[in-house]
PDB file of C-alpha atoms in Angstrom:
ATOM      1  CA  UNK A 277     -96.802-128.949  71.044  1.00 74.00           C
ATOM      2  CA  UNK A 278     -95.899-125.742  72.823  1.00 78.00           C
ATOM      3  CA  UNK A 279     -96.580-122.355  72.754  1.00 79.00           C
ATOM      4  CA  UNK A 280     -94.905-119.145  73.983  1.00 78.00           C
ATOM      5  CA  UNK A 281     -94.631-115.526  73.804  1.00 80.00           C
ATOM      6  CA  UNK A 282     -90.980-114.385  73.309  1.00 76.00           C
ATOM      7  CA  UNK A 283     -92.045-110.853  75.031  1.00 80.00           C
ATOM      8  CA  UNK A 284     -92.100-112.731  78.180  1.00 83.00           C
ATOM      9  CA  UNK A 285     -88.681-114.103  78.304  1.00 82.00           C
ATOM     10  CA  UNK A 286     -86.330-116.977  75.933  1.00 81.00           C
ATOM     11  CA  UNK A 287     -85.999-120.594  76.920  1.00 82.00           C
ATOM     12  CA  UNK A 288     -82.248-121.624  76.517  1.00 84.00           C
ATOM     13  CA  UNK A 289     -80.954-123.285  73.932  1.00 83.00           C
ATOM     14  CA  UNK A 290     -81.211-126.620  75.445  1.00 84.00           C
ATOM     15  CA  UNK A 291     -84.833-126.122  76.073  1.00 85.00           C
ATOM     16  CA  UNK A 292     -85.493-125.196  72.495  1.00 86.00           C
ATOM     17  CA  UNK A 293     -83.463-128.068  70.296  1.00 86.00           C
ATOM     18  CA  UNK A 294     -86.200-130.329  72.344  1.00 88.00           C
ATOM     19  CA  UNK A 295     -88.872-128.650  69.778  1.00 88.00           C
ATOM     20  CA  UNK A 296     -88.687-129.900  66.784  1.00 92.00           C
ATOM     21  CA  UNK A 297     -90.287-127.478  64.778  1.00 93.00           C
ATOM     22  CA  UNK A 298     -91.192-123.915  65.478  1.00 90.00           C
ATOM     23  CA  UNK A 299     -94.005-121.605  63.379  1.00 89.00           C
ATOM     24  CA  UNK A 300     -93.948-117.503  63.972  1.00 85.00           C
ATOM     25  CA  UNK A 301     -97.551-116.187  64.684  1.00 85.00           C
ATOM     26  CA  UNK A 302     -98.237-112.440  63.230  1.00 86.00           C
ATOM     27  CA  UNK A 303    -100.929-110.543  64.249  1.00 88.00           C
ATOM     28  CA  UNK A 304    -103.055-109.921  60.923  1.00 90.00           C
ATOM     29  CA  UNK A 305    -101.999-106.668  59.341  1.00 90.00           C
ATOM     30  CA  UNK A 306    -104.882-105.777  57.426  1.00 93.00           C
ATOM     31  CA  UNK A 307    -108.482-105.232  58.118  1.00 95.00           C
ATOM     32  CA  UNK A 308    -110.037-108.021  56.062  1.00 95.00           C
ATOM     33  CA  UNK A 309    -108.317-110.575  57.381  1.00 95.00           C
ATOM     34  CA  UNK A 310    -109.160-109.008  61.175  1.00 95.00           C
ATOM     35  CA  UNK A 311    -112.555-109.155  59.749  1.00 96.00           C
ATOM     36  CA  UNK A 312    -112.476-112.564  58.679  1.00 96.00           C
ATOM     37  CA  UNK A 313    -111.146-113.846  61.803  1.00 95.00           C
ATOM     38  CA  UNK A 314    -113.934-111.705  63.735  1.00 96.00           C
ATOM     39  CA  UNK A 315    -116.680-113.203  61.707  1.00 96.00           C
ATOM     40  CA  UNK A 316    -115.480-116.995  61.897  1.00 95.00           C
ATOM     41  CA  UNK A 317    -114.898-116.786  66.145  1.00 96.00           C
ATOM     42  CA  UNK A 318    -118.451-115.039  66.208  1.00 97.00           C
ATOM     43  CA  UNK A 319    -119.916-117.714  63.768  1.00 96.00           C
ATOM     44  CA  UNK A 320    -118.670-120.669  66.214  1.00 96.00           C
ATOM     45  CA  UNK A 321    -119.964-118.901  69.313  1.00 97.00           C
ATOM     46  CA  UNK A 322    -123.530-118.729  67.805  1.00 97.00           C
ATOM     47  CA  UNK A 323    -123.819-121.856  66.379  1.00 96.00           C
ATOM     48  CA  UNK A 324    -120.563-124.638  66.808  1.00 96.00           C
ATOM     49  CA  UNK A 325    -122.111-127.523  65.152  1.00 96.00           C
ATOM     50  CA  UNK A 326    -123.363-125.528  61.790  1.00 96.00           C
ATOM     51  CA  UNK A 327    -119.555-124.584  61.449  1.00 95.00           C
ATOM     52  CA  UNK A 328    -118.604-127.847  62.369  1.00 96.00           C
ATOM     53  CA  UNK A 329    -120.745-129.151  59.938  1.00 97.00           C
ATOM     54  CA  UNK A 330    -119.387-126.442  57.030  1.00 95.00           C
ATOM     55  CA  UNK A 331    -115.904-127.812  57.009  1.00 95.00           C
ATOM     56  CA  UNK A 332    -116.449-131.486  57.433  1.00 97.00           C
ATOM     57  CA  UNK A 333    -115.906-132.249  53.788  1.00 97.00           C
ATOM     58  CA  UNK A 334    -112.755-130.415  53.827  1.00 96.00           C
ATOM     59  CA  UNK A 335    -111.454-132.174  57.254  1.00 96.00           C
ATOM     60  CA  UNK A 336    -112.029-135.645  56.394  1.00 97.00           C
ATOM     61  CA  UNK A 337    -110.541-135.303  52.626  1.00 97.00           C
ATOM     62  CA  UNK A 338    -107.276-133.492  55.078  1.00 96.00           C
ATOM     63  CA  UNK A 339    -107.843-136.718  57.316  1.00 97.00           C
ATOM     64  CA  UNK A 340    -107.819-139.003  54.522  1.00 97.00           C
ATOM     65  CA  UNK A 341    -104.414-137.769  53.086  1.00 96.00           C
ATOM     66  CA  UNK A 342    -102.819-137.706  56.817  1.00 96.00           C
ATOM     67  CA  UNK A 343    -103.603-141.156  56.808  1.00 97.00           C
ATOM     68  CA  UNK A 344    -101.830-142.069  53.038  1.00 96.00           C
ATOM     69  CA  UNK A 345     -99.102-140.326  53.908  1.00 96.00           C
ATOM     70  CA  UNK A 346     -98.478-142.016  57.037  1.00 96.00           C
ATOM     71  CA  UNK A 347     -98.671-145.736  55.287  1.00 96.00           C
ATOM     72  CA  UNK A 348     -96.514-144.439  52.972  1.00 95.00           C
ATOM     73  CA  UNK A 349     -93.545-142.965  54.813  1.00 94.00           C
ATOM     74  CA  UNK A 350     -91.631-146.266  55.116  1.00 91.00           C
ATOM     75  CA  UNK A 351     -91.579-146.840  51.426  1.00 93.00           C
ATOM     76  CA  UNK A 352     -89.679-143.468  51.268  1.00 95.00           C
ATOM     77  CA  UNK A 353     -86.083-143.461  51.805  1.00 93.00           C
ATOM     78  CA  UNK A 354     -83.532-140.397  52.214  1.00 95.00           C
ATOM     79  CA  UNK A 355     -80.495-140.540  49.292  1.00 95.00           C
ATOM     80  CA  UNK A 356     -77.057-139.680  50.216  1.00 96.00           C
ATOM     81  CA  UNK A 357     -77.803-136.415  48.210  1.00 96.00           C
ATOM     82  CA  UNK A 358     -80.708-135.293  50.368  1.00 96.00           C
ATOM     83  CA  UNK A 359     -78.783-136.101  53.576  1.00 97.00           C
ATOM     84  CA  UNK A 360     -75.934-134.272  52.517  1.00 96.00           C
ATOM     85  CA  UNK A 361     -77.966-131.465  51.572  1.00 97.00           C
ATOM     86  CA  UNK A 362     -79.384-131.125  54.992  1.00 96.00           C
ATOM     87  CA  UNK A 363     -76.100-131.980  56.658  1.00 96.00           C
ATOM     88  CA  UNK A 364     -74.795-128.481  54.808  1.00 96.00           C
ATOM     89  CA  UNK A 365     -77.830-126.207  56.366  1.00 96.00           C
ATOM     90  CA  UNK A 366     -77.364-127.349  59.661  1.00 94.00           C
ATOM     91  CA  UNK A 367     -73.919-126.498  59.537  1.00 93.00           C
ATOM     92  CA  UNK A 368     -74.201-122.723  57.641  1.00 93.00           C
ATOM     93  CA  UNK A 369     -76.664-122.613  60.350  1.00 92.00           C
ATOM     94  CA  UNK A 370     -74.672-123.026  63.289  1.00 91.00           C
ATOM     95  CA  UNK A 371     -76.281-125.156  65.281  1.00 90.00           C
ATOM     96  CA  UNK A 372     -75.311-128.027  67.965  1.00 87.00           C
ATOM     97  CA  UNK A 373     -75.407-131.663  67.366  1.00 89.00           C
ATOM     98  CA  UNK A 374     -77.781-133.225  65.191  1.00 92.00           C
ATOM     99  CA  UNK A 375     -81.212-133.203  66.483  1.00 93.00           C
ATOM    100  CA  UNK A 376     -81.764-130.469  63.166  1.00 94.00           C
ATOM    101  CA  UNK A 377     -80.751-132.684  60.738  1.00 95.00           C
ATOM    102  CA  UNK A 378     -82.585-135.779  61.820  1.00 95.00           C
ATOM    103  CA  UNK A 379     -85.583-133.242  62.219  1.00 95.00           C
ATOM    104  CA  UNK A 380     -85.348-131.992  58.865  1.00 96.00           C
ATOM    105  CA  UNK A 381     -85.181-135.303  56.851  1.00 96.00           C
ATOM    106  CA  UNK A 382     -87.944-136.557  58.666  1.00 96.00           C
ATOM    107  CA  UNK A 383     -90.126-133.513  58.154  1.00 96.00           C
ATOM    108  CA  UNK A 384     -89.200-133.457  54.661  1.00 97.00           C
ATOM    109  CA  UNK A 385     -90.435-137.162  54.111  1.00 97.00           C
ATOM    110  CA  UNK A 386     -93.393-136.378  55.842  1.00 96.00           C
ATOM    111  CA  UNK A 387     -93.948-133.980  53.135  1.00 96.00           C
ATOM    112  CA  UNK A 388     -92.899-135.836  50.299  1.00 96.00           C
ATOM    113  CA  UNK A 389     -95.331-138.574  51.772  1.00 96.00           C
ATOM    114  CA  UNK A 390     -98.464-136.089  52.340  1.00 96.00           C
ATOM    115  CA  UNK A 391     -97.419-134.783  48.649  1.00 95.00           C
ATOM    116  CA  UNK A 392     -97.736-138.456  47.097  1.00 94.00           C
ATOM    117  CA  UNK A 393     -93.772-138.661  45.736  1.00 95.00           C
ATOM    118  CA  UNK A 394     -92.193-141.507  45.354  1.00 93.00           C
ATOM    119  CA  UNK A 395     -89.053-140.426  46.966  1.00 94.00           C
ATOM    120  CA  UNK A 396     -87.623-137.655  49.240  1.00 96.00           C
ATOM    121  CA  UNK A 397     -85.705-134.631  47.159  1.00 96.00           C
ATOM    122  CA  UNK A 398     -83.896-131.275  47.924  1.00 96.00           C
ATOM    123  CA  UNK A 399     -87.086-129.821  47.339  1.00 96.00           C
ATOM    124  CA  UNK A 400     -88.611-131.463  50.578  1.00 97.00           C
ATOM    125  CA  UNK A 401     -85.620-130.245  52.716  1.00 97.00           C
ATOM    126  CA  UNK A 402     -85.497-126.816  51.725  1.00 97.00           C
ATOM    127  CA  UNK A 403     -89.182-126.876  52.015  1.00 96.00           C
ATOM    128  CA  UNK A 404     -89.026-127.297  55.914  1.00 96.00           C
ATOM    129  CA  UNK A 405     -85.720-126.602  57.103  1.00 96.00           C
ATOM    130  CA  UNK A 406     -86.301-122.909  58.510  1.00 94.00           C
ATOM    131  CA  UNK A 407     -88.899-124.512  60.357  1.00 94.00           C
ATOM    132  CA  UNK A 408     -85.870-127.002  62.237  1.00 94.00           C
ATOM    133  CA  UNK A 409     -83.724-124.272  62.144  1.00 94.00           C
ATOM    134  CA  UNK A 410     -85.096-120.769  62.769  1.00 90.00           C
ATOM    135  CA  UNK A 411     -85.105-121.529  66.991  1.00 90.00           C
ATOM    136  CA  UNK A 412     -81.879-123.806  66.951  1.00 89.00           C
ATOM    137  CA  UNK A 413     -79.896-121.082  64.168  1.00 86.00           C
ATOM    138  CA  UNK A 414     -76.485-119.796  65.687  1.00 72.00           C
ATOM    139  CA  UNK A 415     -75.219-115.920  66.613  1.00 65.00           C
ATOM    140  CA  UNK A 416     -72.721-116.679  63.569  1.00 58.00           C
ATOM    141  CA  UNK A 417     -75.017-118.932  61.127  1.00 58.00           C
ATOM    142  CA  UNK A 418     -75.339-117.371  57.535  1.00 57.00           C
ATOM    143  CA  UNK A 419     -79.101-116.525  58.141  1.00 60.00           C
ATOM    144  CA  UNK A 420     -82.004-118.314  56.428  1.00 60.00           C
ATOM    145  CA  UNK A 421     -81.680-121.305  54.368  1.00 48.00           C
ATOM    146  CA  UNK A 422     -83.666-120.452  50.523  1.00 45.00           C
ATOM    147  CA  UNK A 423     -84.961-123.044  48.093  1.00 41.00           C
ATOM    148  CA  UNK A 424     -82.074-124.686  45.995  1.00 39.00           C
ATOM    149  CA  UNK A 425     -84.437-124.967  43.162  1.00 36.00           C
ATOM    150  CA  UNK A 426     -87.097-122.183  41.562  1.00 33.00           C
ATOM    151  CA  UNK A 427     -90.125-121.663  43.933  1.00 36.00           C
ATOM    152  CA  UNK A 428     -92.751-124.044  43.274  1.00 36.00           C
ATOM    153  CA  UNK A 429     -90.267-126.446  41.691  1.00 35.00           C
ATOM    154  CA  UNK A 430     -93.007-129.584  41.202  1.00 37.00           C
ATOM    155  CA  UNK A 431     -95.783-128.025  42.543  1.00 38.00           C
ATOM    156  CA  UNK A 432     -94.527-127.500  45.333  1.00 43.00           C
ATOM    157  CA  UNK A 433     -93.898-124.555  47.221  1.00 44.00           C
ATOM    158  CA  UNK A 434     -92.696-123.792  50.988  1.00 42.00           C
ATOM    159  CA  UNK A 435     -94.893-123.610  53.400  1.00 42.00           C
ATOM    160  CA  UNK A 436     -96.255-120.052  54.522  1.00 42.00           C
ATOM    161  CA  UNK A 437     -93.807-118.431  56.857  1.00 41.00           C
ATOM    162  CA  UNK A 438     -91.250-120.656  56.756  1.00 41.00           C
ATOM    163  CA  UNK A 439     -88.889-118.188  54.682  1.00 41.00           C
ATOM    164  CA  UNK A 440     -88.959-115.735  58.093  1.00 43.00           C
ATOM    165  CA  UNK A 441     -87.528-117.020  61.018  1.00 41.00           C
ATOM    166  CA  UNK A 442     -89.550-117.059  64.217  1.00 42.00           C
ATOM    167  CA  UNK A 443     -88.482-113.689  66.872  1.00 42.00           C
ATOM    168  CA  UNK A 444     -87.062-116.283  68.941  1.00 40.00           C
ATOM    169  CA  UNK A 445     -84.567-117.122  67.241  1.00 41.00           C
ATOM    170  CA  UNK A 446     -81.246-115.405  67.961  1.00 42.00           C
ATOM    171  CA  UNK A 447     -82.937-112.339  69.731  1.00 42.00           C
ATOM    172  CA  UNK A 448     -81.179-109.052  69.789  1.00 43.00           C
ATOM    173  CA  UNK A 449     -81.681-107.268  73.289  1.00 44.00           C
ATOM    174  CA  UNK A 450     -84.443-104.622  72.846  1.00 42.00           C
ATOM    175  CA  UNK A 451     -83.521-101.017  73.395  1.00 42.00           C
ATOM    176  CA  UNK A 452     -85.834-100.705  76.410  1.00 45.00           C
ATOM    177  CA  UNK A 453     -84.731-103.667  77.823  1.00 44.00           C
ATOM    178  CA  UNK A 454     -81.290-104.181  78.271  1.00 43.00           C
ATOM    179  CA  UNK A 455     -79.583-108.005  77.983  1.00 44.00           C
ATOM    180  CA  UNK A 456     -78.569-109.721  81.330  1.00 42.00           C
ATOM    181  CA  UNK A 457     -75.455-109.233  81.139  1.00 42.00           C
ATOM    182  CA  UNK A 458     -75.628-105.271  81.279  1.00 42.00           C
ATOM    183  CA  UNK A 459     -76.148-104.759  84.725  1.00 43.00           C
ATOM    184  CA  UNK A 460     -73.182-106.532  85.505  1.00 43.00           C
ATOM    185  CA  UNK A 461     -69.763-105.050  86.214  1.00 40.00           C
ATOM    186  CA  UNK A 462     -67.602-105.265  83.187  1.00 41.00           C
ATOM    187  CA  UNK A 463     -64.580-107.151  85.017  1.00 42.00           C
ATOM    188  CA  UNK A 464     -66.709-109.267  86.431  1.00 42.00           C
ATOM    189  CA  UNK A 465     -68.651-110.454  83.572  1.00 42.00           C
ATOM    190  CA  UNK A 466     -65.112-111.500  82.180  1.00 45.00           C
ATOM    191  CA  UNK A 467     -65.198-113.956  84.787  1.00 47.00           C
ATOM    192  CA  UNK A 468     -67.584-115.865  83.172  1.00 45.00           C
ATOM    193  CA  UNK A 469     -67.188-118.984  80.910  1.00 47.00           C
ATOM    194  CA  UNK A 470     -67.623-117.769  77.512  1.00 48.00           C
ATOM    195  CA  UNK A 471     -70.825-120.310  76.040  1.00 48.00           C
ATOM    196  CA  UNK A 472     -72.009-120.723  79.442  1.00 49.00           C
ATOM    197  CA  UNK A 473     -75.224-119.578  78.709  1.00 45.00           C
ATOM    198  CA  UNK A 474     -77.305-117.524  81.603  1.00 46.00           C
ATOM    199  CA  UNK A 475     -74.454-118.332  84.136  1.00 50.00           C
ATOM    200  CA  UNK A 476     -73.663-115.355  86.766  1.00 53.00           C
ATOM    201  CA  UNK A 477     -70.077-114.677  88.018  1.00 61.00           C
ATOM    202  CA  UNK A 478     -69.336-115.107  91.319  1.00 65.00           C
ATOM    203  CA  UNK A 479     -70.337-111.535  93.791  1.00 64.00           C
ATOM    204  CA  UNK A 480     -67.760-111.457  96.848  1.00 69.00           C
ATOM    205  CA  UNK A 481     -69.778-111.170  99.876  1.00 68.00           C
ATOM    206  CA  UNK A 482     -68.859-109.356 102.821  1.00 71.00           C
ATOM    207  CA  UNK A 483     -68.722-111.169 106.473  1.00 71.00           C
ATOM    208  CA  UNK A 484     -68.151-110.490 110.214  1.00 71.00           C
ATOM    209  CA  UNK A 485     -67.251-112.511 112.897  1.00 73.00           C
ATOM    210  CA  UNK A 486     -69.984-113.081 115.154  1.00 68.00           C
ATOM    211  CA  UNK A 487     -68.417-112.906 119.298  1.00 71.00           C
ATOM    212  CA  UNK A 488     -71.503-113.881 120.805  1.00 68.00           C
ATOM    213  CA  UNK A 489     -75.046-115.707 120.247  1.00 67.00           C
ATOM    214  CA  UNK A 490     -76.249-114.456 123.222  1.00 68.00           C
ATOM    215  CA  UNK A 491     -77.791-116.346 126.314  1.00 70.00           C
ATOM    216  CA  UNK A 492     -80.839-118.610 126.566  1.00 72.00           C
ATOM    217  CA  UNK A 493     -83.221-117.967 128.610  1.00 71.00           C
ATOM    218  CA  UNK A 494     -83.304-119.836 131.709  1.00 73.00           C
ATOM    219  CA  UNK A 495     -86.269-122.796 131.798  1.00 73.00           C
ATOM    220  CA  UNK A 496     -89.249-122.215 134.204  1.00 73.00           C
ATOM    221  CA  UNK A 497     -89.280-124.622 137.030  1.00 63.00           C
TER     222      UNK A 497
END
């Protein structure tokens, strides 16, 4: 589990297929929920165990399904359907090798496992793909991947922000600050591989020939 704050700078592309999945954090947009978040962070301050003790129903029945769904995922098996299903995002995607796809199908049995299904459909895939794919999505790709089915299809609905990809995902250089490559001469930029990501063309560098290195001193008797 990682964190970052695209404002600071991008990891490569390399760096980021190593994540599996990737969730965009908003700032809350509206008062209440600035309120609400306020309240709880002041509540735990004052007193941690009585909040603690507030949610402990709810955490253990969330425990208790974590661990169901975990003896159930090998029962659960991915159909040639499903497969080929995520096969086809990663590709309208555009992303490199296959570290999405094997992502996807195993997020979306995780799902259909935490859900209780007997088996792992569509449904699951779409549910979780932007998640794999947002960070990993190509320059070219066809944009976000949408539910094949009607929303909620088996009570089940994506989860919350995965139909908006996170901001790092193909970033667009910012008007205030320009992309790499602009303060570089435009013949030499040519000069670079094209997909070489972040490399620098070569800079001639001037040099002189050096006559003398001068004397050393002489040693003290």
């Amino acid at each position: 589990v990682g964190t970052m704050n695209p404002e600071e700078g991008e990891l490569r592309p390399q760096l980021l297929d190593r994540f599996g999945l990737s969730v965009a954090l908003h700032n809350p947009a509206d008062a209440g929920t600035r309120q609400a978040i306020v309240r709880a962070r002041l509540a735990f301050e004052a007193d941690p165990a009585a909040v603690v003790a507030r949610y402990a129903a709810a955490q253990a029945a969330l425990v208790a399904s974590v661990v169901r769904a975990r003896a159930a995922l090998a029962g659960l098996e991915w159909s040639d359907a499903v497969v080929q299903h995520a096969a086809g995002l990663a590709l309208a995607a555009g992303v490199d090798g296959i570290r999405a796809d094997l992502v996807m199908l195993r997020a979306a049995r995780a799902l259909a496992a935490l859900d209780q299904q007997t088996s792992v459909r569509v449904e699951h895939v779409d549910a979780v793909a932007e998640l794999a794919l947002a960070h990993r999505r190509g320059e070219n790709s066809a944009g976000p991947a949408g539910p094949a089915g009607p929303a909620g299809a088996a009570g089940m609905a994506p989860p919350s922000g995965a139909a908006q990809p996170p901001s790092l995902s193909s970033p667009s250089p910012s008007p205030s600050r320009p992309s790499p490559a602009s303060g570089q001469a435009a013949g030499s930029s040519q000069d670079a591989p094209e997909g070489d990501w972040g490399a620098l063309p070569p800079e001639p560098q001037t040099m002189a020939r050096v006559r003398s290195t001068g004397a050393w001193p002489p040693k003290k008797a």
